Short mmCIF file of N, CA, C and O in Angstrom, two decimals:
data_model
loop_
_atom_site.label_atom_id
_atom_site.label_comp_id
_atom_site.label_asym_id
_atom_site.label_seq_id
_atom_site.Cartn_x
_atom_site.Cartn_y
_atom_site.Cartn_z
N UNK H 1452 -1.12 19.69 -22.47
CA UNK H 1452 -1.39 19.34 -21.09
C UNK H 1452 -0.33 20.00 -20.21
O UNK H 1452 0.86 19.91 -20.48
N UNK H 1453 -0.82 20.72 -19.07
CA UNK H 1453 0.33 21.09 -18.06
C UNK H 1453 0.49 20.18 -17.32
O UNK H 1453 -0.27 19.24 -17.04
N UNK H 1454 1.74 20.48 -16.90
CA UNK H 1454 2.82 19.51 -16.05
C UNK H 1454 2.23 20.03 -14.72
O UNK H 1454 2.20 21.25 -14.59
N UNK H 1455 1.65 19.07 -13.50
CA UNK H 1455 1.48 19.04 -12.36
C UNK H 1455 2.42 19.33 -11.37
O UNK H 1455 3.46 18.78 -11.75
N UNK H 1456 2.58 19.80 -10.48
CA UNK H 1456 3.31 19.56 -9.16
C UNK H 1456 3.18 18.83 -8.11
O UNK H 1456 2.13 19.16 -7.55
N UNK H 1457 3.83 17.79 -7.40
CA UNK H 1457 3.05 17.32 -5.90
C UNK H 1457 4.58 17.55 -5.15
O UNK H 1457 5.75 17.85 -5.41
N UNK H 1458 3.71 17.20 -4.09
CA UNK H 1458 4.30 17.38 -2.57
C UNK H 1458 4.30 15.97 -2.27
O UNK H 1458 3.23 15.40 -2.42
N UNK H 1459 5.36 15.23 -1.83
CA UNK H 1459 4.78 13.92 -0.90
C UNK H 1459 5.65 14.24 0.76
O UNK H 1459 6.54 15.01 1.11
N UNK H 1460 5.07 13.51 1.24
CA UNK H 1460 5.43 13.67 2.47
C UNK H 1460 5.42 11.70 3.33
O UNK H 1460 4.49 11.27 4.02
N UNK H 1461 6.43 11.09 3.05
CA UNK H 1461 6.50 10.09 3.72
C UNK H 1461 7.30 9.78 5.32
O UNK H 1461 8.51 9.94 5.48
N UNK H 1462 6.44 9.35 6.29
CA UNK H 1462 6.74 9.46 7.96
C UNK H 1462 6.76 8.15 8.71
O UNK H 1462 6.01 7.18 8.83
N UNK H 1463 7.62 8.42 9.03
CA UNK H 1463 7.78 7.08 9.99
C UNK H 1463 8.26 7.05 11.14
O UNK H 1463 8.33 8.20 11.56
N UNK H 1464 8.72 6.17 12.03
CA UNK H 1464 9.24 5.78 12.56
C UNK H 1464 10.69 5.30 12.72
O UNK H 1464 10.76 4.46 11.83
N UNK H 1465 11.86 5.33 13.31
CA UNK H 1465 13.34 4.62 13.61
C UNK H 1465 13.04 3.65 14.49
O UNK H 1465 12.35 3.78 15.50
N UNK H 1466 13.52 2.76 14.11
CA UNK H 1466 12.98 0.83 14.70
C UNK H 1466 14.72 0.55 15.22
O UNK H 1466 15.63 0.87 14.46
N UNK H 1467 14.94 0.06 16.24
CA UNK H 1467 16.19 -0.85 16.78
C UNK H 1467 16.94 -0.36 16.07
O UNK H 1467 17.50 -0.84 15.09
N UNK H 1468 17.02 0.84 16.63
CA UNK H 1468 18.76 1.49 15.94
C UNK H 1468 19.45 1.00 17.39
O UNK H 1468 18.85 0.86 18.46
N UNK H 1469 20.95 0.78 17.14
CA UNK H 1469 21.94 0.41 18.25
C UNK H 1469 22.38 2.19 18.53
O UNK H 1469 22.18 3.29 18.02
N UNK H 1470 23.18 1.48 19.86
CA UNK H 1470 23.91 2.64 20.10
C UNK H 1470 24.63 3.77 19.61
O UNK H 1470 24.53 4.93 20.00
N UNK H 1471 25.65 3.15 18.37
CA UNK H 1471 26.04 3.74 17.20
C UNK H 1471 25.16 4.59 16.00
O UNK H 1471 25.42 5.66 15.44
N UNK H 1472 24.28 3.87 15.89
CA UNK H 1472 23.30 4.32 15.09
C UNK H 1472 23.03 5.60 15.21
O UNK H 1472 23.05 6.58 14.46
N UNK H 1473 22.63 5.27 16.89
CA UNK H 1473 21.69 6.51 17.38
C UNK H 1473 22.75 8.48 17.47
O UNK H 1473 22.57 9.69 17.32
N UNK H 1474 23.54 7.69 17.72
CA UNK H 1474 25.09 8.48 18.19
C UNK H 1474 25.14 9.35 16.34
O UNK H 1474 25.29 10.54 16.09
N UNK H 1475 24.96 8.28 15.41
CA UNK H 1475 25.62 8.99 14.79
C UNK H 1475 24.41 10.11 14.05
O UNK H 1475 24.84 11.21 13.70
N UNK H 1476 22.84 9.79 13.83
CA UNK H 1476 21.95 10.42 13.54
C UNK H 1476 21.67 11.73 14.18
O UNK H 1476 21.46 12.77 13.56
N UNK H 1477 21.69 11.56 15.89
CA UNK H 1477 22.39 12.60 16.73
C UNK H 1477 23.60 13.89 16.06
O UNK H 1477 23.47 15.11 16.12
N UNK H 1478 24.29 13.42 15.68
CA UNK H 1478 25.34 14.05 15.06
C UNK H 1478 25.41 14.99 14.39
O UNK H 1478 25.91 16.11 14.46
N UNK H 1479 24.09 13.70 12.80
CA UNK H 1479 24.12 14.35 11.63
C UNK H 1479 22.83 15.63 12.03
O UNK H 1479 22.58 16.62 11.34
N UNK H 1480 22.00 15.14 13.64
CA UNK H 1480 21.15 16.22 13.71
C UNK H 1480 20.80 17.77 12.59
O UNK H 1480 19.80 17.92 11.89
N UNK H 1481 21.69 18.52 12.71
CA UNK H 1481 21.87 19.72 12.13
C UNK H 1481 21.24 19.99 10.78
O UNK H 1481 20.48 20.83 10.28
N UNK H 1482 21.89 18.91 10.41
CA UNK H 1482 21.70 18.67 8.41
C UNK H 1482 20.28 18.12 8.73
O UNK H 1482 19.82 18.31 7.61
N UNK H 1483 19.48 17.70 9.26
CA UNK H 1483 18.15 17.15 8.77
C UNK H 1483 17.31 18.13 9.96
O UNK H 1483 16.20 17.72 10.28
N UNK H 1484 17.64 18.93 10.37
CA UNK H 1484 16.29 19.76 11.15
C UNK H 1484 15.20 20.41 10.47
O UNK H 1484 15.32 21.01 9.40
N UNK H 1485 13.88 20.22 11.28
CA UNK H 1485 12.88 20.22 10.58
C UNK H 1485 12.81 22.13 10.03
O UNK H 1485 12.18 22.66 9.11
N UNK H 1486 13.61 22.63 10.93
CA UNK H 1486 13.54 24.43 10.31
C UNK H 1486 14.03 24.63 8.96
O UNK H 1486 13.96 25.58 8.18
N UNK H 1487 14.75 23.07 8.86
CA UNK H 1487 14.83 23.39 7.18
C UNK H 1487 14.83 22.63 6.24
O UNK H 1487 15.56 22.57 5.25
N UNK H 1488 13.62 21.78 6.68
CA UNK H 1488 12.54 21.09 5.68
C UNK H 1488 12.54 22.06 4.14
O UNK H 1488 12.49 23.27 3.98
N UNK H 1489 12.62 20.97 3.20
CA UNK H 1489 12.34 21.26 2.14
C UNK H 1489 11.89 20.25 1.45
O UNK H 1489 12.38 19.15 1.70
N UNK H 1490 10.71 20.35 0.26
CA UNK H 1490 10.24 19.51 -0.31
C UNK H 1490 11.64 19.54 -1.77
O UNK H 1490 11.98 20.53 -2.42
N UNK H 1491 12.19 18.09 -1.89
CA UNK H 1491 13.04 18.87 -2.95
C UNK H 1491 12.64 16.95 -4.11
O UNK H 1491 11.91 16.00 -3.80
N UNK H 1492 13.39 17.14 -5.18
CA UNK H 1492 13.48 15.97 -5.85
C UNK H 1492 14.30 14.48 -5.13
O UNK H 1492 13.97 13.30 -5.24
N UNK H 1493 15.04 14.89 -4.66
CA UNK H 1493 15.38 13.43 -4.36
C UNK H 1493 15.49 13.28 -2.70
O UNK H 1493 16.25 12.69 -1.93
N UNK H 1494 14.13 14.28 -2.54
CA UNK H 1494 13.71 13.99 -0.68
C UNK H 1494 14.23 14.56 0.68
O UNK H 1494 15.06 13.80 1.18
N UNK H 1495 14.06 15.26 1.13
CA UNK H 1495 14.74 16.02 2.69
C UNK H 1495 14.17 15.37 3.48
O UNK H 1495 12.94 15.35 3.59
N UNK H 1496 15.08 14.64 4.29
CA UNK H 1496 14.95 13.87 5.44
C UNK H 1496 15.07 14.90 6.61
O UNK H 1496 16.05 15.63 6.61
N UNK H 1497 13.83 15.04 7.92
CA UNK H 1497 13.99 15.53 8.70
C UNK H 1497 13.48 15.14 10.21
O UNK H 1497 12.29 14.92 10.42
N UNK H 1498 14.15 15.09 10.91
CA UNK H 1498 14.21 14.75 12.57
C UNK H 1498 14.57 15.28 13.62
O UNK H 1498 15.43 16.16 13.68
N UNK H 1499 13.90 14.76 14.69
CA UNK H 1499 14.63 15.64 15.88
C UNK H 1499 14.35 14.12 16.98
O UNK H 1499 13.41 13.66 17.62
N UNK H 1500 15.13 13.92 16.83
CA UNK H 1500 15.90 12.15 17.66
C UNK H 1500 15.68 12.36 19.11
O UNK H 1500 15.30 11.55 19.96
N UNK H 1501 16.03 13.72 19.21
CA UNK H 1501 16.21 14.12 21.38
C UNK H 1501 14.82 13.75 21.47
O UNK H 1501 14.45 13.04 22.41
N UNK H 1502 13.94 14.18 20.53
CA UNK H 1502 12.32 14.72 21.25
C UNK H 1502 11.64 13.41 21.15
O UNK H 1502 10.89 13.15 22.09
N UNK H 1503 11.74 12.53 20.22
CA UNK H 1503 11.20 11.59 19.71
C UNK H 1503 11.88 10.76 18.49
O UNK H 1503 12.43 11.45 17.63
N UNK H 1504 11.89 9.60 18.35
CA UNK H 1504 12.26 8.79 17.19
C UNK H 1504 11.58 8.94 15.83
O UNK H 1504 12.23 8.47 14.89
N UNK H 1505 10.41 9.50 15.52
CA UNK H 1505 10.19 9.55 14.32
C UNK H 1505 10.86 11.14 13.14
O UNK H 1505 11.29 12.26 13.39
N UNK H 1506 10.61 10.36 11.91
CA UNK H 1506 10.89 11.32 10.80
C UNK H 1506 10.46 11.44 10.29
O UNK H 1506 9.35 10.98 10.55
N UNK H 1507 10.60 12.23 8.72
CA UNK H 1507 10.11 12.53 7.46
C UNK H 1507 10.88 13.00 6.51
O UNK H 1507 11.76 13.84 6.68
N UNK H 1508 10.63 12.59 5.67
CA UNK H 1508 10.82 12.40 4.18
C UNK H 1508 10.43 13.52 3.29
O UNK H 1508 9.27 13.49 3.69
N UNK H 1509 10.42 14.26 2.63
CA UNK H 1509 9.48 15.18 2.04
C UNK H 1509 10.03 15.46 0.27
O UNK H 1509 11.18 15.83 0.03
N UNK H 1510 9.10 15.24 -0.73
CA UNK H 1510 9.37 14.82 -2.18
C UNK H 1510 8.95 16.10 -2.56
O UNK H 1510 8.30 16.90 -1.90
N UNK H 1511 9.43 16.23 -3.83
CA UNK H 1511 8.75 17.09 -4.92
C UNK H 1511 8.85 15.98 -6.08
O UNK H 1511 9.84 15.27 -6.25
N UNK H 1512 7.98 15.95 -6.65
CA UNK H 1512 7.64 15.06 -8.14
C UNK H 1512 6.73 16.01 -9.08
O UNK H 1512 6.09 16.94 -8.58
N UNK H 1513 6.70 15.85 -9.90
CA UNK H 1513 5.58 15.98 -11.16
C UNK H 1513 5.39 15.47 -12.34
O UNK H 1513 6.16 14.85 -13.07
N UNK H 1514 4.04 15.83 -12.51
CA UNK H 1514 3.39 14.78 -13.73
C UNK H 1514 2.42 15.13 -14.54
O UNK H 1514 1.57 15.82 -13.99
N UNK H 1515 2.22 14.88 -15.72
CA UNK H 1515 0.78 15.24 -16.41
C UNK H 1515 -0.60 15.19 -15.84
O UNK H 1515 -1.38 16.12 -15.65
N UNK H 1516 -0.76 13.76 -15.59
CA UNK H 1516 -2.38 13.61 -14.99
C UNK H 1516 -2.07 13.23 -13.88
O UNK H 1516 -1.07 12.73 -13.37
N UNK H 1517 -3.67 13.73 -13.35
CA UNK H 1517 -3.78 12.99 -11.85
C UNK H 1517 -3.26 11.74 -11.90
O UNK H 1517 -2.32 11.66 -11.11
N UNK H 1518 -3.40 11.07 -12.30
CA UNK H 1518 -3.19 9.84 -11.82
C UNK H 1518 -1.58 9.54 -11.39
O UNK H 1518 -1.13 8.55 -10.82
N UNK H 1519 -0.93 10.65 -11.86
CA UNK H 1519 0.59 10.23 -11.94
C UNK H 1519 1.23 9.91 -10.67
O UNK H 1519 2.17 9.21 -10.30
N UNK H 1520 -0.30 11.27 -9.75
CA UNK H 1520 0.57 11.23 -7.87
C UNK H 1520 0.63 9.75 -7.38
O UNK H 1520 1.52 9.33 -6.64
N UNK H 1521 -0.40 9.01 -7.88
CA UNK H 1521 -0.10 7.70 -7.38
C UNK H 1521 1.34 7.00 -7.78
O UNK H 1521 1.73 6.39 -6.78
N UNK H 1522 2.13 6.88 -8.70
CA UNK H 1522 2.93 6.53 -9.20
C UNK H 1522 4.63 7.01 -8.39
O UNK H 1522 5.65 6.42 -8.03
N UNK H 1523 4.01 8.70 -8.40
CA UNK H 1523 5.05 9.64 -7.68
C UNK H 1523 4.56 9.26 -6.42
O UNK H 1523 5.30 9.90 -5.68
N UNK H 1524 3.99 8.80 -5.89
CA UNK H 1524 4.02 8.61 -3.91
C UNK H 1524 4.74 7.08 -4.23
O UNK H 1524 5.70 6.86 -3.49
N UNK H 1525 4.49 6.25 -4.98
CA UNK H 1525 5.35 4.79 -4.91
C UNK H 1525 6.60 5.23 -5.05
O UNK H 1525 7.55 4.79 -4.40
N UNK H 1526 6.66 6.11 -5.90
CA UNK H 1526 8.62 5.94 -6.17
C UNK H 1526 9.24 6.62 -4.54
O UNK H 1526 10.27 6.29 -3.97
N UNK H 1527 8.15 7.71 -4.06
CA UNK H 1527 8.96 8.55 -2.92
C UNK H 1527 8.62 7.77 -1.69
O UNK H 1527 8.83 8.25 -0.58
N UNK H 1528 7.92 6.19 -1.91
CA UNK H 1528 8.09 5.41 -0.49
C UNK H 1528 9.50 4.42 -0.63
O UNK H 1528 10.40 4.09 0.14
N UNK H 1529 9.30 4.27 -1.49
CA UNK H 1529 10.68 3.45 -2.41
C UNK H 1529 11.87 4.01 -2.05
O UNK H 1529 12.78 3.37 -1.52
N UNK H 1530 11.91 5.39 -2.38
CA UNK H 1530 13.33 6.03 -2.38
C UNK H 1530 13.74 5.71 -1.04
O UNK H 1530 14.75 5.06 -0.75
N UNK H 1531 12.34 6.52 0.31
CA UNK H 1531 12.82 6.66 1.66
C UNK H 1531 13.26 5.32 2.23
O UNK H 1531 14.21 5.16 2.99
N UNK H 1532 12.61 4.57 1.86
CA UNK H 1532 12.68 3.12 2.41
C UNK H 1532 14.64 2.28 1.88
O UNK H 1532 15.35 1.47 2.49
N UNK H 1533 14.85 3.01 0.54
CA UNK H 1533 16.15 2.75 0.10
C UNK H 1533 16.79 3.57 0.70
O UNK H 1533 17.93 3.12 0.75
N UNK H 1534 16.73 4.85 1.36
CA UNK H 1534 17.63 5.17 2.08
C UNK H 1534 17.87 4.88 3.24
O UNK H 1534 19.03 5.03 3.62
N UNK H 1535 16.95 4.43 4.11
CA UNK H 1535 16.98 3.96 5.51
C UNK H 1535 17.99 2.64 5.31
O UNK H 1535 19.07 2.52 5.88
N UNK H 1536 17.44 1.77 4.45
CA UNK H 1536 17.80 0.25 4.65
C UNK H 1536 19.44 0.65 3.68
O UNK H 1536 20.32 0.46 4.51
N UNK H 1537 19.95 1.01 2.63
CA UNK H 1537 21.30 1.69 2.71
C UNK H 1537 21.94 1.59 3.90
O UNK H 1537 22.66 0.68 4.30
N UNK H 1538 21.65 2.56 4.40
CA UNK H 1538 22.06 2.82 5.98
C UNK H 1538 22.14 2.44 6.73
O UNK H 1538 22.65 2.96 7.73
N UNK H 1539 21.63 1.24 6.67
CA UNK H 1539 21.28 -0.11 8.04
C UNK H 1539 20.19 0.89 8.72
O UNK H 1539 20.99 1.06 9.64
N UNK H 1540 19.49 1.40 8.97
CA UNK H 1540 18.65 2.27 9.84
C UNK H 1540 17.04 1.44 9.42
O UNK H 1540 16.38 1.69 8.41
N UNK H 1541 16.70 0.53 10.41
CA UNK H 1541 15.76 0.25 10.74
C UNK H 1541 14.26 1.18 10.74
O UNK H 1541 14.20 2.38 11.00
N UNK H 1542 13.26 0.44 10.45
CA UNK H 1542 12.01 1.69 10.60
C UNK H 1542 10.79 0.77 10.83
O UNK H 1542 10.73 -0.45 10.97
N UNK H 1543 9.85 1.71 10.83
CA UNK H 1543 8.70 1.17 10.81
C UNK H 1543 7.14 2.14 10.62
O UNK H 1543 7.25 3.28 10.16
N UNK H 1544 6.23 1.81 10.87
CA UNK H 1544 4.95 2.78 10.26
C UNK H 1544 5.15 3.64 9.73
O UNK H 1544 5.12 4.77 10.24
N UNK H 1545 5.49 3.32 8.17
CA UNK H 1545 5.58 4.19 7.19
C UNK H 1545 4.12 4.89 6.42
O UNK H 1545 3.29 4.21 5.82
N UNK H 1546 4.07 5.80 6.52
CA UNK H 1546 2.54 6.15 5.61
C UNK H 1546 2.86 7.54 5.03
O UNK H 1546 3.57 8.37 5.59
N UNK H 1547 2.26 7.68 3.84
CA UNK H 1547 2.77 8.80 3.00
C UNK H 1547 1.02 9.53 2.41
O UNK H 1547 -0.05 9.00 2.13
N UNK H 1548 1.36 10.52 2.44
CA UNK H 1548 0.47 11.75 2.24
C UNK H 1548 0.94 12.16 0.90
O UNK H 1548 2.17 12.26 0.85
N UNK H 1549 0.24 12.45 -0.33
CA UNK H 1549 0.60 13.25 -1.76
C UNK H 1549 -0.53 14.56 -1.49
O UNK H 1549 -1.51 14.51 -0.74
N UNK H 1550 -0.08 15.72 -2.32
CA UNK H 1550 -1.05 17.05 -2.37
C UNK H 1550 -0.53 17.56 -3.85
O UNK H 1550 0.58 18.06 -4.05
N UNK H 1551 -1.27 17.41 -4.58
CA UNK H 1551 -1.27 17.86 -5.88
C UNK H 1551 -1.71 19.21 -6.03
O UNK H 1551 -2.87 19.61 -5.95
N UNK H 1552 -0.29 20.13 -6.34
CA UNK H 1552 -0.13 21.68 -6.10
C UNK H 1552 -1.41 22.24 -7.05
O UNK H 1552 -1.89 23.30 -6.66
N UNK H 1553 -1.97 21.70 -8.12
CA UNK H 1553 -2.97 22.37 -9.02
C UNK H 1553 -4.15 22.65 -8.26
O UNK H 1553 -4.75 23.72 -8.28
N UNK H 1554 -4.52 21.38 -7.44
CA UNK H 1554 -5.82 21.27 -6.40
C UNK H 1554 -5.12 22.13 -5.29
O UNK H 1554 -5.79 21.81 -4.31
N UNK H 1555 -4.69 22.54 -5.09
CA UNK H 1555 -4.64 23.32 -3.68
C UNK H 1555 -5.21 24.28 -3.47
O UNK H 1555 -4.79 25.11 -4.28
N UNK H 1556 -6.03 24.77 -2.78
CA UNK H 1556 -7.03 26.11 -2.96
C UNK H 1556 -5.97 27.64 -2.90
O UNK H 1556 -4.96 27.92 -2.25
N UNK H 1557 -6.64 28.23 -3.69
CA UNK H 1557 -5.64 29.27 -3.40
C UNK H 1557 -5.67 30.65 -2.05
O UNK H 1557 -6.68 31.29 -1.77
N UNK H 1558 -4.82 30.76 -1.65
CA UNK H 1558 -4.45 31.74 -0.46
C UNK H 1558 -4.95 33.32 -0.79
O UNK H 1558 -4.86 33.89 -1.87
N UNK H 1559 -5.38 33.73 0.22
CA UNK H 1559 -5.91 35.53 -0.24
C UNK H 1559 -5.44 35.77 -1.19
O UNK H 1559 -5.85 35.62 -2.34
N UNK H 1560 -4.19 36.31 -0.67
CA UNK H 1560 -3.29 37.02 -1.95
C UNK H 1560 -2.95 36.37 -3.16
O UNK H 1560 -2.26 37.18 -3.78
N UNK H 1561 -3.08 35.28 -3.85
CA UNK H 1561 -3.24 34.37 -4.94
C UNK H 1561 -4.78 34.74 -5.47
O UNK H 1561 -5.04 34.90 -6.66
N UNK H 1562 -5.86 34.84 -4.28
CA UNK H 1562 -7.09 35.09 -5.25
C UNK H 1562 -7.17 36.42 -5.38
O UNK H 1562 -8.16 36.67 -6.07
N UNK H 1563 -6.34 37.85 -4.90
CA UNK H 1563 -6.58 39.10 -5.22
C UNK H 1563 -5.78 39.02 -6.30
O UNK H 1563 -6.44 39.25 -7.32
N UNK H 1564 -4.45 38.74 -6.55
CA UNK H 1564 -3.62 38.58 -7.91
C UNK H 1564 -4.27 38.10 -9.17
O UNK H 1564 -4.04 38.63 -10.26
N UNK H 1565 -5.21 36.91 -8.98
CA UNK H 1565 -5.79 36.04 -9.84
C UNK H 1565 -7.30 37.16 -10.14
O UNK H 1565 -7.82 37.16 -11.25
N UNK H 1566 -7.66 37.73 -9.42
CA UNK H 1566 -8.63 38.73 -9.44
C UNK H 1566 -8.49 39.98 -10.37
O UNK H 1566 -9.20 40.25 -11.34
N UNK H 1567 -7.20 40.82 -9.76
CA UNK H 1567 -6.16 41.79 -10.66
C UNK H 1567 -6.36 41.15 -12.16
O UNK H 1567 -7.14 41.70 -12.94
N UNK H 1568 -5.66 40.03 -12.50
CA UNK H 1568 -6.10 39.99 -13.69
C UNK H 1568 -6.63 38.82 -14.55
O UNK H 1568 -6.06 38.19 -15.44
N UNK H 1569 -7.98 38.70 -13.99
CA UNK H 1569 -8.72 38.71 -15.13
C UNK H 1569 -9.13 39.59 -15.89
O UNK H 1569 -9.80 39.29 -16.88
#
């Protein structure tokens, strides 16, 4: 059996952050901008606080069977949710998206390559 890839992508909201809070997420701005989003294993948090209060989360997991993304989107609501509340950082409307890299249709140049050789 091959080993799957997914993507998760969990988004939310920042709920009653104080002054401090806000000051210091502000700060860490730099380190979580969305230009350098990455889906990685233990999650890239990314925001832009000036424009709006919400964020995202973004996972890499994998697994044998389908069924596993369900399992891998619980652990990557889990994680985000343990890092917010860590932090004292409040949230709210959390909802998470999985895309299982096998199902993904493939792009031109993936079907001329895949074409090349058969």
């Amino acid at each position: 059996m091959s080993t799957r890839t997914f993507r998760i992508t969990v988004r939310g909201v920042f709920a009653d952050l104080s002054a401090d809070q806000r000051a210091e997420l502000l700060a860490r701005a730099p380190e979580h901008d969305v230009l350098h989003a990455a889906f990685t294993p233990d999650g890239h948090l990314s925001y832009d606080l000036a424009a709006r209060p919400a964020f995202t989360f973004r996972f890499l997991a994998s697994g044998e069977a389908e069924e596993d993304i369900l399992a891998a989107t619980d652990r990557a609501e889990d994680a985000a949710k343990t890092w917010m509340t860590e932090r004292g950082y409040g949230y709210k409307n959390l909802r998470c998206t999985a895309e299982d890299l096998s199902q993904a249709p493939l792009g031109k140049r993936q079907r001329r390559a895949a074409a090349r050789n058969a």
